[in-house]
PDB file of C-alpha atoms in Angstrom:
ATOM      1  CA  ASN A  30      -0.052   0.203  -0.150  1.00 61.00           C
ATOM      2  CA  ALA A  31       2.743   2.187  -0.497  1.00 73.00           C
ATOM      3  CA  GLY A  32       0.893   4.720  -3.276  1.00 92.00           C
ATOM      4  CA  VAL A  33       3.862   7.117  -4.692  1.00 95.00           C
ATOM      5  CA  THR A  34       7.224   6.711  -3.065  1.00 96.00           C
ATOM      6  CA  GLN A  35       9.757   9.126  -3.116  1.00 96.00           C
ATOM      7  CA  THR A  36      13.825   9.491  -2.719  1.00 96.00           C
ATOM      8  CA  PRO A  37      15.620  10.655  -1.306  1.00 96.00           C
ATOM      9  CA  LYS A  38      13.407  12.570   1.524  1.00 94.00           C
ATOM     10  CA  PHE A  39      16.587  15.042   2.160  1.00 95.00           C
ATOM     11  CA  GLN A  40      19.382  16.080   0.345  1.00 95.00           C
ATOM     12  CA  VAL A  41      22.032  18.704   0.394  1.00 96.00           C
ATOM     13  CA  LEU A  42      23.748  19.560  -3.061  1.00 95.00           C
ATOM     14  CA  LYS A  43      26.486  22.341  -3.827  1.00 96.00           C
ATOM     15  CA  THR A  44      26.147  24.552  -6.543  1.00 97.00           C
ATOM     16  CA  GLY A  45      27.139  22.852 -10.312  1.00 96.00           C
ATOM     17  CA  GLN A  46      26.631  19.185  -8.680  1.00 96.00           C
ATOM     18  CA  SER A  47      23.810  16.940 -10.588  1.00 95.00           C
ATOM     19  CA  MET A  48      20.965  15.022  -8.748  1.00 95.00           C
ATOM     20  CA  THR A  49      18.216  12.672  -9.609  1.00 97.00           C
ATOM     21  CA  LEU A  50      15.215  12.401  -7.771  1.00 97.00           C
ATOM     22  CA  GLN A  51      13.531   9.569  -8.027  1.00 97.00           C
ATOM     23  CA  CYS A  52       9.423   8.686  -7.972  1.00 97.00           C
ATOM     24  CA  ALA A  53       7.820   5.576  -8.241  1.00 97.00           C
ATOM     25  CA  GLN A  54       3.953   4.688  -7.707  1.00 95.00           C
ATOM     26  CA  ASP A  55       2.318   1.487  -7.441  1.00 93.00           C
ATOM     27  CA  MET A  56      -1.172   2.202  -7.999  1.00 89.00           C
ATOM     28  CA  ASN A  57      -0.932   1.954 -11.948  1.00 89.00           C
ATOM     29  CA  HIS A  58      -1.738   5.579 -12.645  1.00 89.00           C
ATOM     30  CA  ASN A  59      -1.091   6.947 -16.229  1.00 89.00           C
ATOM     31  CA  SER A  60      -0.177  10.192 -15.359  1.00 90.00           C
ATOM     32  CA  MET A  61       2.690  11.486 -13.057  1.00 93.00           C
ATOM     33  CA  TYR A  62       3.909  15.052 -11.897  1.00 94.00           C
ATOM     34  CA  TRP A  63       6.840  16.862 -10.679  1.00 97.00           C
ATOM     35  CA  TYR A  64       6.092  20.273  -8.845  1.00 96.00           C
ATOM     36  CA  ARG A  65       8.032  21.931  -6.306  1.00 97.00           C
ATOM     37  CA  GLN A  66       6.760  24.147  -3.526  1.00 96.00           C
ATOM     38  CA  ASP A  67       8.193  27.460  -2.049  1.00 94.00           C
ATOM     39  CA  PRO A  68       6.981  29.732   0.365  1.00 87.00           C
ATOM     40  CA  GLY A  69       4.333  32.271  -0.678  1.00 85.00           C
ATOM     41  CA  MET A  70       4.492  30.448  -4.241  1.00 86.00           C
ATOM     42  CA  GLY A  71       2.197  27.413  -3.441  1.00 91.00           C
ATOM     43  CA  LEU A  72       3.045  24.092  -5.646  1.00 94.00           C
ATOM     44  CA  ARG A  73       4.378  25.028  -9.371  1.00 95.00           C
ATOM     45  CA  LEU A  74       4.101  22.236 -11.762  1.00 94.00           C
ATOM     46  CA  ILE A  75       7.557  21.344 -13.395  1.00 96.00           C
ATOM     47  CA  TYR A  76       7.118  18.530 -15.651  1.00 96.00           C
ATOM     48  CA  TYR A  77       4.283  16.251 -16.470  1.00 94.00           C
ATOM     49  CA  SER A  78       4.207  12.848 -17.858  1.00 93.00           C
ATOM     50  CA  ALA A  79       0.601  12.071 -19.210  1.00 88.00           C
ATOM     51  CA  SER A  80       1.369   8.530 -20.113  1.00 87.00           C
ATOM     52  CA  GLU A  81       4.226   6.295 -20.454  1.00 88.00           C
ATOM     53  CA  GLY A  82       6.452   7.741 -23.466  1.00 88.00           C
ATOM     54  CA  THR A  83       6.044  10.727 -22.854  1.00 91.00           C
ATOM     55  CA  THR A  84       6.733  13.768 -21.377  1.00 95.00           C
ATOM     56  CA  ASP A  85       5.850  17.544 -21.556  1.00 93.00           C
ATOM     57  CA  LYS A  86       6.783  21.257 -19.976  1.00 94.00           C
ATOM     58  CA  GLY A  87       5.039  22.396 -17.089  1.00 92.00           C
ATOM     59  CA  GLU A  88       5.449  26.075 -15.295  1.00 91.00           C
ATOM     60  CA  VAL A  89       8.649  26.435 -14.270  1.00 95.00           C
ATOM     61  CA  PRO A  90      10.522  23.280 -16.165  1.00 96.00           C
ATOM     62  CA  ASN A  91      14.196  25.554 -16.761  1.00 96.00           C
ATOM     63  CA  GLY A  92      16.985  23.519 -15.186  1.00 95.00           C
ATOM     64  CA  TYR A  93      15.472  20.357 -15.194  1.00 97.00           C
ATOM     65  CA  ASN A  94      14.531  17.024 -17.288  1.00 97.00           C
ATOM     66  CA  VAL A  95      12.437  14.046 -16.571  1.00 97.00           C
ATOM     67  CA  SER A  96      12.713  10.628 -17.239  1.00 96.00           C
ATOM     68  CA  ARG A  97       9.557   8.392 -17.675  1.00 95.00           C
ATOM     69  CA  LEU A  98      11.456   5.006 -17.177  1.00 88.00           C
ATOM     70  CA  ASN A  99       8.281   2.872 -17.618  1.00 94.00           C
ATOM     71  CA  LYS A 100       4.759   3.040 -16.137  1.00 93.00           C
ATOM     72  CA  ARG A 101       5.665   3.263 -12.339  1.00 95.00           C
ATOM     73  CA  GLU A 102       8.526   5.775 -12.798  1.00 96.00           C
ATOM     74  CA  PHE A 103       9.348   9.437 -13.411  1.00 97.00           C
ATOM     75  CA  SER A 104      12.833  10.468 -12.102  1.00 97.00           C
ATOM     76  CA  LEU A 105      13.699  14.653 -11.994  1.00 98.00           C
ATOM     77  CA  ARG A 106      17.453  15.276 -13.292  1.00 97.00           C
ATOM     78  CA  LEU A 107      18.708  18.574 -11.909  1.00 96.00           C
ATOM     79  CA  GLU A 108      22.099  18.739 -14.162  1.00 92.00           C
ATOM     80  CA  SER A 109      24.016  21.572 -12.327  1.00 95.00           C
ATOM     81  CA  ALA A 110      22.506  22.405  -9.285  1.00 94.00           C
ATOM     82  CA  ALA A 111      21.522  26.256  -8.722  1.00 96.00           C
ATOM     83  CA  PRO A 112      20.613  27.728  -5.210  1.00 96.00           C
ATOM     84  CA  SER A 113      17.252  28.845  -7.354  1.00 96.00           C
ATOM     85  CA  GLN A 114      16.505  25.477  -6.956  1.00 97.00           C
ATOM     86  CA  THR A 115      16.484  25.143  -3.221  1.00 97.00           C
ATOM     87  CA  SER A 116      12.969  23.951  -2.673  1.00 97.00           C
ATOM     88  CA  VAL A 117      10.686  21.036  -1.458  1.00 97.00           C
ATOM     89  CA  TYR A 118       9.933  18.926  -4.581  1.00 97.00           C
ATOM     90  CA  PHE A 119       6.822  16.480  -4.618  1.00 97.00           C
ATOM     91  CA  CYS A 120       5.921  13.962  -7.190  1.00 97.00           C
ATOM     92  CA  ALA A 121       2.152  13.007  -7.935  1.00 94.00           C
ATOM     93  CA  SER A 122       0.061  10.533 -10.091  1.00 93.00           C
ATOM     94  CA  SER A 123      -3.428  10.177 -10.852  1.00 88.00           C
ATOM     95  CA  ARG A 124      -5.381   8.280 -13.893  1.00 81.00           C
ATOM     96  CA  PRO A 125      -6.885  11.232 -15.430  1.00 65.00           C
ATOM     97  CA  GLY A 126     -10.063  10.836 -17.579  1.00 59.00           C
ATOM     98  CA  THR A 127     -13.664  11.661 -17.430  1.00 52.00           C
ATOM     99  CA  GLY A 128     -14.875  12.772 -13.640  1.00 55.00           C
ATOM    100  CA  ILE A 129     -12.680  13.434 -11.056  1.00 62.00           C
ATOM    101  CA  TRP A 130      -8.933  11.331 -10.366  1.00 70.00           C
ATOM    102  CA  PRO A 131      -7.556  13.591  -7.863  1.00 75.00           C
ATOM    103  CA  GLN A 132      -3.912  13.447  -7.913  1.00 84.00           C
ATOM    104  CA  HIS A 133      -2.066  11.311  -4.994  1.00 90.00           C
ATOM    105  CA  PHE A 134       1.911  12.570  -3.708  1.00 93.00           C
ATOM    106  CA  GLY A 135       4.563  11.675  -2.254  1.00 95.00           C
ATOM    107  CA  ASP A 136       6.011  12.695   1.131  1.00 93.00           C
ATOM    108  CA  GLY A 137       7.971  15.502  -0.955  1.00 95.00           C
ATOM    109  CA  THR A 138      12.176  15.675  -1.096  1.00 96.00           C
ATOM    110  CA  ARG A 139      13.804  18.551   0.538  1.00 95.00           C
ATOM    111  CA  LEU A 140      16.143  19.882  -1.749  1.00 96.00           C
ATOM    112  CA  SER A 141      19.085  22.464  -0.407  1.00 96.00           C
ATOM    113  CA  ILE A 142      21.331  23.791  -2.973  1.00 96.00           C
ATOM    114  CA  LEU A 143      24.443  25.562  -1.327  1.00 94.00           C
TER     115      LEU A 143
ATOM    116  CA  ALA B   5      -3.845  30.108 -18.291  1.00 69.00           C
ATOM    117  CA  GLN B   6      -5.806  29.683 -15.443  1.00 81.00           C
ATOM    118  CA  THR B   7      -4.748  31.330 -12.222  1.00 92.00           C
ATOM    119  CA  VAL B   8      -5.636  30.646  -8.503  1.00 96.00           C
ATOM    120  CA  THR B   9      -5.372  33.003  -5.482  1.00 96.00           C
ATOM    121  CA  GLN B  10      -5.675  32.674  -2.037  1.00 97.00           C
ATOM    122  CA  SER B  11      -5.399  35.958  -0.368  1.00 95.00           C
ATOM    123  CA  GLN B  12      -5.257  35.147   3.255  1.00 96.00           C
ATOM    124  CA  PRO B  13      -1.141  33.880   4.035  1.00 95.00           C
ATOM    125  CA  GLU B  14      -2.358  33.286   7.386  1.00 97.00           C
ATOM    126  CA  MET B  15      -5.778  32.998   9.590  1.00 97.00           C
ATOM    127  CA  SER B  16      -6.299  31.337  13.169  1.00 97.00           C
ATOM    128  CA  VAL B  17      -9.256  30.173  14.973  1.00 97.00           C
ATOM    129  CA  GLN B  18     -10.155  28.770  18.331  1.00 97.00           C
ATOM    130  CA  GLU B  19     -11.104  25.402  18.956  1.00 97.00           C
ATOM    131  CA  ALA B  20     -14.471  24.207  18.582  1.00 97.00           C
ATOM    132  CA  GLU B  21     -15.093  27.563  16.452  1.00 97.00           C
ATOM    133  CA  THR B  22     -15.514  27.917  12.636  1.00 98.00           C
ATOM    134  CA  VAL B  23     -13.052  29.297  10.018  1.00 98.00           C
ATOM    135  CA  THR B  24     -13.780  30.283   6.280  1.00 98.00           C
ATOM    136  CA  LEU B  25     -10.299  30.245   4.185  1.00 98.00           C
ATOM    137  CA  SER B  26     -10.982  32.326   0.687  1.00 98.00           C
ATOM    138  CA  CYS B  27      -9.885  31.327  -2.764  1.00 98.00           C
ATOM    139  CA  THR B  28     -10.522  32.659  -6.198  1.00 97.00           C
ATOM    140  CA  TYR B  29      -9.935  31.548  -9.597  1.00 97.00           C
ATOM    141  CA  ASP B  30      -9.794  32.566 -13.084  1.00 95.00           C
ATOM    142  CA  THR B  31     -10.405  30.400 -16.124  1.00 91.00           C
ATOM    143  CA  SER B  32     -12.340  30.482 -19.103  1.00 88.00           C
ATOM    144  CA  GLU B  33     -13.484  26.925 -19.057  1.00 86.00           C
ATOM    145  CA  SER B  34     -16.825  26.126 -17.952  1.00 84.00           C
ATOM    146  CA  ASP B  35     -16.647  22.410 -17.018  1.00 85.00           C
ATOM    147  CA  TYR B  36     -13.593  22.045 -14.211  1.00 90.00           C
ATOM    148  CA  TYR B  37     -13.056  20.874 -10.844  1.00 91.00           C
ATOM    149  CA  LEU B  38     -11.833  22.142  -7.609  1.00 94.00           C
ATOM    150  CA  PHE B  39      -9.955  20.953  -4.779  1.00 94.00           C
ATOM    151  CA  TRP B  40      -8.732  21.849  -1.225  1.00 97.00           C
ATOM    152  CA  TYR B  41      -5.818  20.097  -0.097  1.00 96.00           C
ATOM    153  CA  LYS B  42      -4.108  19.857   3.670  1.00 97.00           C
ATOM    154  CA  GLN B  43      -0.573  20.097   4.344  1.00 96.00           C
ATOM    155  CA  PRO B  44       0.274  19.432   8.237  1.00 95.00           C
ATOM    156  CA  PRO B  45       3.758  19.622   9.015  1.00 91.00           C
ATOM    157  CA  SER B  46       4.424  16.423   8.110  1.00 90.00           C
ATOM    158  CA  ARG B  47       4.605  17.807   4.200  1.00 91.00           C
ATOM    159  CA  GLN B  48       1.899  14.841   3.252  1.00 91.00           C
ATOM    160  CA  MET B  49      -0.408  16.659   0.962  1.00 93.00           C
ATOM    161  CA  ILE B  50      -4.190  15.029   2.014  1.00 93.00           C
ATOM    162  CA  LEU B  51      -7.113  15.757  -0.266  1.00 92.00           C
ATOM    163  CA  VAL B  52     -10.093  17.282   2.083  1.00 95.00           C
ATOM    164  CA  ILE B  53     -12.404  17.656  -0.542  1.00 95.00           C
ATOM    165  CA  ARG B  54     -13.571  18.471  -4.292  1.00 93.00           C
ATOM    166  CA  GLN B  55     -16.001  19.973  -6.423  1.00 94.00           C
ATOM    167  CA  GLU B  56     -17.102  19.701  -9.778  1.00 90.00           C
ATOM    168  CA  ALA B  57     -17.723  22.675 -11.336  1.00 91.00           C
ATOM    169  CA  TYR B  58     -21.522  21.443 -13.479  1.00 89.00           C
ATOM    170  CA  LYS B  59     -22.520  20.517  -9.867  1.00 89.00           C
ATOM    171  CA  GLN B  60     -24.497  23.914  -8.588  1.00 86.00           C
ATOM    172  CA  GLN B  61     -24.319  21.618  -5.069  1.00 92.00           C
ATOM    173  CA  ASN B  62     -21.652  22.602  -2.487  1.00 95.00           C
ATOM    174  CA  ALA B  63     -19.605  19.299  -1.385  1.00 94.00           C
ATOM    175  CA  THR B  64     -19.619  18.652   2.092  1.00 95.00           C
ATOM    176  CA  GLU B  65     -17.074  16.126   3.832  1.00 93.00           C
ATOM    177  CA  ASN B  66     -17.992  15.762   7.522  1.00 95.00           C
ATOM    178  CA  ARG B  67     -16.799  19.010   8.985  1.00 97.00           C
ATOM    179  CA  PHE B  68     -15.307  20.377   5.608  1.00 97.00           C
ATOM    180  CA  SER B  69     -17.559  22.322   3.193  1.00 97.00           C
ATOM    181  CA  VAL B  70     -17.053  24.534   0.196  1.00 97.00           C
ATOM    182  CA  ASN B  71     -19.137  27.272  -1.201  1.00 97.00           C
ATOM    183  CA  PHE B  72     -18.710  27.454  -4.694  1.00 96.00           C
ATOM    184  CA  GLN B  73     -19.777  30.503  -6.411  1.00 95.00           C
ATOM    185  CA  LYS B  74     -19.168  29.755 -10.130  1.00 94.00           C
ATOM    186  CA  ALA B  75     -20.402  32.839 -11.657  1.00 93.00           C
ATOM    187  CA  ALA B  76     -17.979  34.916  -8.975  1.00 95.00           C
ATOM    188  CA  LYS B  77     -15.136  32.421  -9.591  1.00 95.00           C
ATOM    189  CA  SER B  78     -15.059  31.666  -5.716  1.00 96.00           C
ATOM    190  CA  PHE B  79     -14.276  28.342  -4.181  1.00 97.00           C
ATOM    191  CA  SER B  80     -13.930  28.655   0.170  1.00 98.00           C
ATOM    192  CA  LEU B  81     -13.535  26.035   3.066  1.00 98.00           C
ATOM    193  CA  LYS B  82     -15.752  26.124   5.900  1.00 98.00           C
ATOM    194  CA  ILE B  83     -14.245  24.128   8.518  1.00 98.00           C
ATOM    195  CA  SER B  84     -16.477  23.262  11.694  1.00 98.00           C
ATOM    196  CA  ASP B  85     -15.997  22.490  14.940  1.00 97.00           C
ATOM    197  CA  SER B  86     -12.339  23.409  14.278  1.00 97.00           C
ATOM    198  CA  GLN B  87     -10.061  20.866  16.020  1.00 97.00           C
ATOM    199  CA  LEU B  88      -6.193  20.970  16.653  1.00 97.00           C
ATOM    200  CA  GLY B  89      -5.589  18.638  14.001  1.00 96.00           C
ATOM    201  CA  ASP B  90      -6.767  20.979  11.591  1.00 97.00           C
ATOM    202  CA  ALA B  91      -3.673  23.169  12.045  1.00 97.00           C
ATOM    203  CA  ALA B  92      -1.664  22.892   8.599  1.00 97.00           C
ATOM    204  CA  MET B  93      -1.006  24.675   5.253  1.00 97.00           C
ATOM    205  CA  TYR B  94      -4.405  24.349   3.221  1.00 98.00           C
ATOM    206  CA  PHE B  95      -3.792  25.136  -0.602  1.00 97.00           C
ATOM    207  CA  CYS B  96      -6.625  25.452  -2.980  1.00 97.00           C
ATOM    208  CA  ALA B  97      -6.286  23.564  -6.497  1.00 95.00           C
ATOM    209  CA  TYR B  98      -7.626  24.093 -10.039  1.00 93.00           C
ATOM    210  CA  TYR B  99      -8.053  21.116 -12.776  1.00 89.00           C
ATOM    211  CA  ALA B 100      -9.282  22.168 -16.041  1.00 84.00           C
ATOM    212  CA  GLY B 101     -10.120  18.624 -16.887  1.00 73.00           C
ATOM    213  CA  GLY B 102     -10.700  17.719 -20.507  1.00 70.00           C
ATOM    214  CA  THR B 103      -6.960  17.167 -22.311  1.00 68.00           C
ATOM    215  CA  SER B 104      -5.354  19.204 -19.159  1.00 69.00           C
ATOM    216  CA  TYR B 105      -3.936  15.405 -18.049  1.00 74.00           C
ATOM    217  CA  GLY B 106      -4.694  16.147 -14.721  1.00 74.00           C
ATOM    218  CA  LYS B 107      -2.577  18.988 -14.341  1.00 84.00           C
ATOM    219  CA  LEU B 108      -2.902  21.224 -11.183  1.00 89.00           C
ATOM    220  CA  THR B 109      -2.913  24.793 -10.613  1.00 93.00           C
ATOM    221  CA  PHE B 110      -2.467  25.911  -6.712  1.00 95.00           C
ATOM    222  CA  GLY B 111      -3.211  29.129  -5.092  1.00 96.00           C
ATOM    223  CA  GLN B 112      -0.262  30.259  -2.537  1.00 95.00           C
ATOM    224  CA  GLY B 113      -1.905  28.644   0.403  1.00 96.00           C
ATOM    225  CA  THR B 114      -3.389  29.481   3.647  1.00 97.00           C
ATOM    226  CA  ILE B 115      -1.426  28.644   6.960  1.00 97.00           C
ATOM    227  CA  LEU B 116      -4.337  27.826   9.606  1.00 98.00           C
ATOM    228  CA  THR B 117      -3.469  27.512  13.444  1.00 97.00           C
ATOM    229  CA  VAL B 118      -5.736  26.634  15.619  1.00 97.00           C
ATOM    230  CA  HIS B 119      -6.117  27.580  19.286  1.00 97.00           C
ATOM    231  CA  PRO B 120      -6.626  25.229  22.398  1.00 94.00           C
TER     232      PRO B 120
END
């Protein structure tokens, strides 16, 4: 009954280092998302994957790349971390279609860039 | 693009009393969905309540209810008989439906403090 699992939960990086945040869901959901949460700004969509094999940019994609490895897994990569990327990152999944399909969220990754 | 605005950065309420959190949104769509999520200090995102725009009846989930005013593009959350466990950040979120692939647009959040 894991739902959406994110790893790691905390990470500290130095400016310029690279990092991949991992996300996996076991609910057989088609769509997956990466958000960042910053104080006073709510959650903002970085990238999403509507279905296996597709990815698209969200509201704030600069500085990030994603990979939809299979239906379960959706990773977020910071190629060259910058202090402006210090944030809490959330992965989510859903099975959108007709009607309401609410998103299920992971517990978040707190990332600090020094 | 859709926008969601929560104009109250912080709210407080006494235990057992009622509090209302405000949310307004901007959209040109006629069919969409609205949500309230709760984020306690544990950082989990917990779905509190949801509303389909085509439904005139306001959604209710136990002590939580909404006042959905489609013409005014307003979606407020009322928490009755507030409990200490209700203390959290609350986010209003919008989903356009259709081909938006489940993407949510969030408001800035409201921190709710519950006083014993």
